[in-house]
DNA sequence: GATCATACATACCGGTTGGTATGCTGGTCA
DNA sequence: TGACCAGCATACCAACCGGTATGTATGATC
């Protein structure tokens, strides 16, 4: 196993484990064991657990960003962008194969709060604000296209969307995820309502990005 | 200090501490120290940390329920109920004096997830579903009063509200809470949008329950 | 072939965790 | 007056935590 691969596996494993629970309850030992790396290896690549977390969150965002840029690509119409984003969030929050809730460790970053490390809080904040930016872009293009009704304050609506997305995973995790179709409808309807999308466009646009497995 | 008072102080302290962070990162020692109770006292009253948590969540819900029954009292009009609930959530999520985010440990229960104890997950689920029930009652009375536009599926909307509330604290915690007035407007607008409240009623109803300090 | 840095592996550390065993103390009751 | 018991207080435990000190295998460089 090469050095780069070791590092990569630590990042991915940390994501996967924190994904399933949270920062505080995932130990370095567990990450190492799961990744097949010894503690010496861990601390060779990362200064501390907090540093790993920050590196992992950046690594995660790199992937997300690439997908989001596709989802919200200008080649798509605003309505398609909206539908694609809904689909994207749905797919990132729920694991269709195992019908369990993954919960997106950083996008819904608040789940991790409560740790004192300022470095981590900064990292989470950056991640969250990145999400708001993409929502803002979407809302603005919907506005420009005349798809929204009433007067819309774009920044506020973008924030509302982020707040909602933030809560999605937590709610689903606590209450279980009995019906994936329901979850997807929930997300869609929340986005329609929160953006103020005109009724005539509700559930009117087939998604163009990727395929929905559920 | 009487036995009942000791127990009560443990419950309250546990709430306060978990409030500020989460279940995993709050230790029994810290709870005891903060409550002025020794470990022997703790384990005299509670079988385990998990048992304390469950008892605390029930204790918390007892208080919340009493407030919610006032907030959503039938003597208030549906619009007043809506505004009161918004105010209630605002006051429970944000601490006006210290301008910090409290985050309501059980109402937005998902913040705590990631611990393996099934007993705790059950407790959180119960708490979350209680919240949905109250949202459902509100939506139904808004429906009956003709305050909503379009066709509304009450259960879904109630769930959307809970999902949103769930995310509020997490988002605010991560991103800070620079302006309380903004936060309150966010909550209000999200509730108006998610319920589908007719535009003519937006920000039209002065709250009747308690007073807003912010 | 000697040198040397990278990339780990192993063993260990002090501190903290949830939990327990036991001792003590003041009030209740026969 | 002595037995009894709830209601703690104190001391302690094994397990685990994040982190470190040190040893070693391996490939590149001169």
Coordinates of C-alpha atoms (C1' of nucleotides) in Angstrom, one line a residue:
Chain A
X1 CA 0.0 0.0 0.0
X2 CA 1.5 3.3 -1.1
X3 CA 1.7 6.3 1.1
X4 CA -0.9 8.2 -0.9
X5 CA -3.2 5.3 -0.7
X6 CA -2.8 5.0 3.0
X7 CA -3.7 8.6 3.5
X8 CA -6.6 8.3 1.2
X9 CA -8.0 5.3 3.0
X10 CA -7.7 7.1 6.3
X11 CA -9.7 10.0 4.9
X12 CA -12.4 7.8 3.4
X13 CA -12.7 5.7 6.5
X14 CA -12.9 8.7 8.7
X15 CA -15.7 10.1 6.5
X16 CA -17.6 6.8 6.6
X17 CA -17.4 6.3 10.3
X18 CA -18.2 9.9 11.3
X19 CA -20.9 9.7 8.7
X20 CA -22.5 7.0 10.7
X21 CA -22.2 8.7 14.1
X22 CA -20.3 11.8 14.9
X23 CA -16.9 13.2 15.6
X24 CA -16.8 12.7 19.3
X25 CA -17.8 9.1 19.4
X26 CA -15.4 7.9 16.7
X27 CA -12.0 7.1 18.0
X28 CA -8.6 7.2 16.3
X29 CA -8.2 3.5 17.1
X30 CA -11.4 2.6 15.4
X31 CA -10.5 4.6 12.3
X32 CA -7.1 2.9 12.1
X33 CA -8.6 -0.5 12.6
X34 CA -11.2 0.0 10.0
X35 CA -8.7 1.5 7.5
X36 CA -6.2 -1.3 8.2
X37 CA -3.6 1.3 9.3
X38 CA -1.6 1.3 12.5
X39 CA -1.5 4.2 14.8
X40 CA 2.0 5.0 13.8
X41 CA 0.8 5.3 10.2
X42 CA -2.1 7.5 11.3
X43 CA 0.1 10.0 13.1
X44 CA 2.7 9.9 10.4
X45 CA 0.1 11.4 8.0
X46 CA -1.9 13.5 10.3
X47 CA -0.9 15.7 13.2
X48 CA -4.0 15.0 15.2
X49 CA -7.5 13.6 15.0
X50 CA -8.8 17.2 14.5
X51 CA -6.4 17.6 11.6
X52 CA -7.6 14.4 10.0
X53 CA -11.2 15.7 10.4
X54 CA -10.4 19.0 8.6
X55 CA -8.5 17.2 5.8
X56 CA -11.4 14.8 5.5
X57 CA -13.9 17.6 5.3
X58 CA -11.9 19.3 2.6
X59 CA -11.5 16.0 0.7
X60 CA -15.3 15.5 1.0
X61 CA -16.1 18.9 -0.2
X62 CA -13.8 18.4 -3.3
X63 CA -16.0 15.5 -4.3
X64 CA -19.2 17.3 -3.5
X65 CA -18.2 20.4 -5.4
X66 CA -17.5 18.5 -8.5
X67 CA -20.9 16.9 -8.4
X68 CA -22.7 20.1 -7.5
X69 CA -21.1 21.9 -10.4
X70 CA -22.6 19.2 -12.6
X71 CA -25.9 19.3 -10.9
X72 CA -26.2 23.1 -11.1
X73 CA -24.5 23.4 -14.5
X74 CA -25.6 26.4 -16.6
X75 CA -26.4 24.1 -19.5
X76 CA -29.4 23.0 -17.4
X77 CA -32.5 25.2 -17.1
X78 CA -33.3 26.6 -13.6
X79 CA -36.1 24.1 -13.2
X80 CA -33.7 21.2 -14.1
X81 CA -31.2 22.6 -11.7
X82 CA -33.7 22.6 -8.9
X83 CA -34.8 19.0 -9.6
X84 CA -31.3 17.9 -9.9
X85 CA -30.3 19.4 -6.6
X86 CA -33.3 17.7 -4.9
X87 CA -32.2 14.4 -6.4
X88 CA -28.6 15.0 -5.4
X89 CA -29.5 15.7 -1.8
X90 CA -31.8 12.7 -1.7
X91 CA -29.1 10.4 -3.0
X92 CA -26.6 11.8 -0.5
X93 CA -28.8 11.6 2.5
X94 CA -30.3 8.2 1.9
X95 CA -28.7 5.0 1.0
X96 CA -31.1 3.2 -1.3
X97 CA -29.5 -0.2 -1.1
X98 CA -29.5 -0.5 2.6
X99 CA -32.5 1.8 3.2
X100 CA -30.6 3.5 5.9
X101 CA -29.8 7.1 6.6
X102 CA -26.3 8.2 5.9
X103 CA -26.6 11.7 7.0
X104 CA -23.9 13.5 5.2
X105 CA -21.2 14.3 7.9
X106 CA -20.4 17.8 6.8
X107 CA -23.1 19.1 4.6
X108 CA -25.4 18.7 7.6
X109 CA -22.5 19.8 9.7
X110 CA -24.3 20.8 12.9
X111 CA -24.6 17.2 13.9
X112 CA -21.0 17.4 14.9
X113 CA -21.1 20.4 17.1
X114 CA -20.3 20.3 20.8
X115 CA -16.7 19.7 20.5
X116 CA -14.4 22.5 21.7
X117 CA -11.8 22.4 19.0
X118 CA -12.0 25.8 17.1
X119 CA -10.3 24.3 14.1
X120 CA -13.2 21.9 13.6
X121 CA -15.8 24.5 14.1
X122 CA -14.1 26.6 11.4
X123 CA -14.0 23.7 9.1
X124 CA -17.7 23.0 9.6
X125 CA -18.6 26.6 9.1
X126 CA -16.8 26.8 5.9
X127 CA -18.5 23.6 4.7
X128 CA -21.9 25.0 5.6
X129 CA -21.4 28.3 3.9
X130 CA -20.3 26.5 0.8
X131 CA -23.6 24.8 0.7
X132 CA -25.5 28.1 1.1
X133 CA -23.6 29.6 -1.8
X134 CA -24.8 26.9 -4.1
X135 CA -28.4 27.3 -2.9
X136 CA -28.1 31.0 -3.5
X137 CA -27.0 30.5 -7.1
X138 CA -30.0 28.3 -7.6
X139 CA -32.5 30.7 -6.1
X140 CA -31.1 33.5 -8.2
X141 CA -31.4 31.6 -11.4
X142 CA -34.9 30.6 -10.5
X143 CA -35.7 34.3 -9.8
X144 CA -34.2 35.4 -13.1
X145 CA -36.3 32.8 -14.9
X146 CA -39.5 34.1 -13.3
X147 CA -40.2 30.7 -11.7
X148 CA -40.8 32.1 -8.2
X149 CA -43.9 33.8 -7.0
X150 CA -44.1 36.8 -4.7
X151 CA -41.1 38.9 -3.8
X152 CA -38.2 36.7 -2.8
X153 CA -35.1 37.7 -0.8
X154 CA -32.6 35.4 -2.3
X155 CA -30.1 35.2 0.6
X156 CA -32.8 34.4 3.1
X157 CA -34.3 31.7 1.0
X158 CA -30.9 30.2 0.4
X159 CA -30.4 30.1 4.1
X160 CA -33.8 28.5 4.7
X161 CA -32.9 25.8 2.2
X162 CA -29.7 25.1 4.0
X163 CA -31.4 25.0 7.4
X164 CA -33.9 22.5 6.0
X165 CA -31.2 20.3 4.5
X166 CA -29.3 20.4 7.8
X167 CA -32.3 18.9 9.6
X168 CA -33.2 16.3 7.0
X169 CA -30.7 13.7 8.0
X170 CA -31.1 14.2 11.7
X171 CA -34.9 13.8 11.5
X172 CA -34.7 10.8 9.2
X173 CA -32.1 9.2 11.4
X174 CA -34.2 9.5 14.5
X175 CA -37.5 8.5 13.0
X176 CA -36.2 5.9 10.6
X177 CA -36.7 6.0 6.9
X178 CA -39.6 3.7 6.2
X179 CA -40.3 4.8 2.7
X180 CA -37.7 6.3 0.4
X181 CA -40.4 7.6 -2.0
X182 CA -41.9 9.6 0.9
X183 CA -38.5 11.0 1.8
X184 CA -37.9 12.2 -1.8
X185 CA -41.3 13.7 -2.0
X186 CA -40.6 15.5 1.3
X187 CA -37.4 17.0 0.0
X188 CA -39.0 18.0 -3.2
X189 CA -42.0 19.6 -1.6
X190 CA -39.9 21.4 1.0
X191 CA -37.7 22.9 -1.8
X192 CA -40.8 24.0 -3.8
X193 CA -42.4 25.6 -0.8
X194 CA -39.2 27.2 0.6
X195 CA -38.1 28.7 -2.7
X196 CA -41.6 29.8 -3.4
X197 CA -41.7 27.9 -6.7
X198 CA -44.9 28.6 -8.6
X199 CA -47.5 25.8 -8.3
X200 CA -47.6 25.1 -12.0
X201 CA -44.0 23.8 -11.9
X202 CA -44.4 21.4 -9.0
X203 CA -43.3 17.9 -9.9
X204 CA -43.3 19.1 -13.6
X205 CA -39.7 18.6 -14.4
X206 CA -38.1 15.2 -15.0
X207 CA -34.6 15.2 -13.5
X208 CA -31.7 15.2 -16.0
X209 CA -28.8 14.6 -13.8
X210 CA -27.9 11.0 -13.0
X211 CA -30.6 8.5 -12.4
X212 CA -32.8 8.0 -9.3
X213 CA -32.4 4.5 -8.0
X214 CA -35.3 4.6 -5.6
Chain B
X1 CA -30.8 18.7 50.1
X2 CA -33.7 16.3 49.8
X3 CA -33.6 13.2 47.7
X4 CA -36.2 14.6 45.3
X5 CA -34.2 17.8 44.9
X6 CA -31.0 15.8 44.2
X7 CA -32.7 13.9 41.5
X8 CA -34.2 17.0 40.1
X9 CA -30.9 18.8 40.0
X10 CA -29.3 15.9 38.2
X11 CA -32.0 16.0 35.6
X12 CA -31.8 19.7 35.1
X13 CA -28.0 19.7 35.0
X14 CA -27.9 16.9 32.5
X15 CA -30.3 18.8 30.3
X16 CA -28.3 22.0 30.5
X17 CA -25.0 20.3 29.7
X18 CA -26.2 18.0 26.9
X19 CA -28.0 21.1 25.6
X20 CA -24.7 22.8 25.1
X21 CA -23.0 19.9 23.4
X22 CA -24.3 16.3 23.1
X23 CA -24.8 13.1 24.8
X24 CA -21.4 11.6 24.0
X25 CA -19.3 14.4 25.0
X26 CA -20.9 15.1 28.4
X27 CA -19.5 12.8 31.1
X28 CA -21.1 11.6 34.3
X29 CA -18.4 13.2 36.3
X30 CA -19.1 16.6 34.8
X31 CA -22.8 16.3 35.4
X32 CA -22.2 15.3 39.0
X33 CA -19.7 18.2 39.6
X34 CA -22.0 20.7 38.0
X35 CA -25.0 19.5 40.0
X36 CA -23.1 19.3 43.2
X37 CA -23.8 15.6 43.6
X38 CA -21.3 12.9 44.1
X39 CA -21.1 9.8 41.9
X40 CA -22.6 7.7 44.6
X41 CA -25.6 10.0 44.7
X42 CA -25.8 9.8 40.9
X43 CA -25.9 6.0 40.8
X44 CA -28.2 5.8 43.7
X45 CA -30.8 7.7 41.7
X46 CA -30.1 6.4 38.2
X47 CA -29.1 3.0 37.0
X48 CA -26.8 4.3 34.3
X49 CA -26.0 7.4 32.2
X50 CA -28.4 6.2 29.6
X51 CA -31.2 5.9 32.1
X52 CA -30.5 9.4 33.3
X53 CA -30.8 10.7 29.7
X54 CA -34.1 9.0 29.2
X55 CA -35.5 10.3 32.5
X56 CA -34.2 13.8 31.6
X57 CA -35.8 13.7 28.2
X58 CA -39.1 12.8 29.7
X59 CA -38.7 15.5 32.3
X60 CA -37.9 17.9 29.6
X61 CA -40.9 16.9 27.5
X62 CA -43.2 17.4 30.5
X63 CA -42.2 21.0 30.6
X64 CA -42.3 21.5 26.9
X65 CA -45.7 19.9 26.7
X66 CA -47.1 22.3 29.2
X67 CA -45.8 25.2 27.3
X68 CA -46.9 23.9 24.0
X69 CA -50.4 23.4 25.3
X70 CA -50.5 27.0 26.2
X71 CA -48.9 28.1 22.9
X72 CA -51.3 26.0 20.8
X73 CA -54.3 26.6 23.1
X74 CA -57.7 26.4 21.4
X75 CA -58.6 29.8 22.9
X76 CA -56.1 31.3 20.4
X77 CA -57.0 31.6 16.7
X78 CA -55.0 29.4 14.3
X79 CA -53.0 32.4 13.2
X80 CA -52.1 33.2 16.8
X81 CA -51.2 29.6 17.3
X82 CA -48.8 29.8 14.4
X83 CA -47.2 32.9 15.6
X84 CA -46.9 31.7 19.1
X85 CA -45.2 28.5 18.0
X86 CA -42.7 30.5 15.9
X87 CA -42.0 32.6 18.9
X88 CA -41.8 29.6 21.2
X89 CA -39.2 27.9 18.9
X90 CA -37.2 31.0 18.6
X91 CA -37.0 31.4 22.3
X92 CA -36.1 27.8 22.8
X93 CA -33.4 27.8 20.2
X94 CA -31.7 31.1 20.9
X95 CA -30.6 32.5 24.2
X96 CA -31.3 36.2 23.9
X97 CA -29.1 37.2 26.8
X98 CA -26.0 35.5 25.7
X99 CA -26.7 35.7 22.0
X100 CA -25.7 32.0 21.8
X101 CA -27.5 29.1 20.4
X102 CA -28.9 26.6 22.8
X103 CA -30.2 24.1 20.3
X104 CA -32.8 22.3 22.3
X105 CA -31.4 18.9 23.1
X106 CA -34.5 16.8 22.4
X107 CA -36.9 18.8 20.4
X108 CA -34.3 18.8 17.7
X109 CA -33.3 15.4 18.7
X110 CA -31.2 14.3 15.8
X111 CA -28.3 16.3 17.1
X112 CA -27.7 13.5 19.5
X113 CA -27.7 10.6 17.2
X114 CA -24.7 8.4 16.6
X115 CA -24.8 6.6 20.0
X116 CA -25.4 3.0 19.9
X117 CA -27.7 2.7 23.0
X118 CA -31.1 1.7 21.6
X119 CA -32.7 3.0 24.8
X120 CA -31.6 6.5 23.9
X121 CA -32.6 6.2 20.3
X122 CA -36.1 5.2 21.4
X123 CA -36.3 8.1 23.7
X124 CA -35.2 10.5 20.9
X125 CA -37.7 9.1 18.5
X126 CA -40.5 9.5 21.0
X127 CA -39.5 13.1 21.6
X128 CA -39.4 13.8 17.9
X129 CA -42.7 12.3 17.1
X130 CA -44.3 14.3 19.9
X131 CA -43.1 17.4 18.1
X132 CA -44.7 16.3 14.8
X133 CA -48.0 15.7 16.6
X134 CA -48.2 19.3 17.7
X135 CA -47.2 20.5 14.3
X136 CA -49.9 18.4 12.8
X137 CA -52.5 19.9 15.1
X138 CA -51.4 23.3 14.1
X139 CA -51.6 22.6 10.4
X140 CA -55.0 21.1 10.7
X141 CA -56.4 24.1 12.5
X142 CA -54.9 26.4 9.8
X143 CA -56.5 24.2 7.2
X144 CA -59.9 24.3 8.9
X145 CA -59.6 28.1 9.1
X146 CA -58.9 28.4 5.4
X147 CA -55.5 30.1 6.0
X148 CA -53.6 27.8 3.7
X149 CA -53.4 28.0 -0.1
X150 CA -53.4 25.2 -2.5
X151 CA -54.1 21.6 -1.5
X152 CA -52.2 20.6 1.7
X153 CA -51.3 17.2 2.9
X154 CA -51.3 17.8 6.6
X155 CA -49.0 15.0 7.7
X156 CA -46.4 15.8 5.1
X157 CA -46.4 19.5 6.0
X158 CA -46.2 18.7 9.7
X159 CA -43.1 16.6 9.0
X160 CA -41.6 19.3 6.9
X161 CA -41.9 21.7 9.8
X162 CA -40.2 19.2 12.1
X163 CA -37.4 18.6 9.7
X164 CA -36.9 22.3 9.5
X165 CA -36.9 22.8 13.2
X166 CA -34.5 20.0 13.5
X167 CA -32.0 21.7 11.3
X168 CA -32.4 25.2 12.7
X169 CA -30.2 24.7 15.8
X170 CA -27.5 22.9 14.0
X171 CA -27.2 25.5 11.3
X172 CA -27.3 28.4 13.7
X173 CA -24.7 26.7 15.9
X174 CA -22.3 26.2 13.1
X175 CA -22.7 29.5 11.5
X176 CA -23.1 31.6 14.6
X177 CA -26.1 33.7 15.4
X178 CA -25.1 37.3 14.4
X179 CA -28.5 38.8 14.4
X180 CA -31.4 37.5 16.5
X181 CA -33.9 39.5 14.5
X182 CA -32.7 37.7 11.3
X183 CA -33.1 34.4 13.0
X184 CA -36.6 35.1 14.1
X185 CA -37.5 36.3 10.6
X186 CA -36.0 33.1 9.2
X187 CA -38.1 30.9 11.4
X188 CA -41.2 32.9 10.7
X189 CA -40.7 32.9 6.9
X190 CA -39.9 29.2 6.8
X191 CA -43.0 28.4 8.7
X192 CA -45.1 30.6 6.5
X193 CA -43.6 29.0 3.4
X194 CA -43.7 25.4 4.6
X195 CA -47.3 25.5 5.8
X196 CA -48.4 27.3 2.6
X197 CA -49.8 30.2 4.6
X198 CA -51.5 32.7 2.3
X199 CA -49.4 35.8 1.7
X200 CA -52.0 38.2 3.1
X201 CA -51.4 36.7 6.6
X202 CA -47.6 37.0 6.5
X203 CA -46.3 38.9 9.5
X204 CA -49.9 40.1 10.1
X205 CA -50.5 38.6 13.5
X206 CA -49.0 39.9 16.7
X207 CA -48.0 37.1 19.1
X208 CA -50.2 36.7 22.1
X209 CA -48.2 34.2 24.0
X210 CA -45.5 35.6 26.3
X211 CA -43.3 38.4 25.1
X212 CA -40.5 38.5 22.7
X213 CA -37.4 39.7 24.3
X214 CA -35.3 40.1 21.1
Chain C
dG1 C1' 28.0 -0.6 0.0
dA2 C1' 27.2 3.4 3.3
dT3 C1' 23.9 7.1 4.2
dC4 C1' 19.6 8.7 5.0
dA5 C1' 14.8 10.0 4.8
dT6 C1' 10.2 8.1 4.2
dA7 C1' 6.6 5.2 5.9
dC8 C1' 5.2 2.9 8.8
dA9 C1' 4.8 -0.9 13.3
dT10 C1' 4.9 -1.8 18.3
dA11 C1' 4.7 -0.6 22.8
dC12 C1' 3.5 2.4 25.9
dC13 C1' 1.8 6.9 28.4
dG14 C1' -1.1 9.9 31.4
dG15 C1' -5.7 11.2 31.6
dT16 C1' -10.6 10.2 31.5
dT17 C1' -14.5 7.3 30.9
dG18 C1' -18.8 4.8 32.8
dG19 C1' -19.5 2.1 36.6
dT20 C1' -18.8 -0.3 41.4
dA21 C1' -17.8 -1.6 46.2
dT22 C1' -17.9 -0.2 50.5
dG23 C1' -18.4 3.0 54.3
dC24 C1' -20.9 6.4 56.8
dT25 C1' -25.0 9.1 58.6
dG26 C1' -29.3 10.6 59.9
dG27 C1' -34.0 9.4 60.5
dT28 C1' -37.8 5.6 61.3
dC29 C1' -39.8 2.1 63.7
dA30 C1' -40.3 -2.0 66.9
Chain D
dT1 C1' -32.1 1.3 72.7
dG2 C1' -31.0 -1.3 68.9
dA3 C1' -32.2 -2.8 64.1
dC4 C1' -32.8 -1.1 59.7
dC5 C1' -32.7 1.4 55.6
dA6 C1' -32.7 5.3 52.4
dG7 C1' -29.4 8.6 50.9
dC8 C1' -25.6 9.6 50.0
dA9 C1' -19.8 10.1 50.2
dT10 C1' -15.2 8.2 49.2
dA11 C1' -12.2 5.3 47.0
dC12 C1' -11.4 2.7 43.5
dC13 C1' -11.6 -0.1 39.0
dA14 C1' -10.9 -1.9 34.2
dA15 C1' -11.4 0.0 29.7
dC16 C1' -10.6 3.2 26.6
dC17 C1' -9.1 7.8 24.9
dG18 C1' -5.8 10.8 22.0
dG19 C1' -1.1 11.1 21.6
dT20 C1' 4.1 9.8 21.8
dA21 C1' 8.6 7.4 21.9
dT22 C1' 11.2 4.4 19.7
dG23 C1' 12.3 0.7 16.7
dT24 C1' 12.4 -1.1 11.8
dA25 C1' 11.8 -2.2 6.9
dT26 C1' 12.4 -0.2 2.4
dG27 C1' 13.8 2.4 -1.3
dA28 C1' 16.5 6.4 -3.2
dT29 C1' 21.0 8.8 -3.4
dC30 C1' 25.8 9.3 -3.5

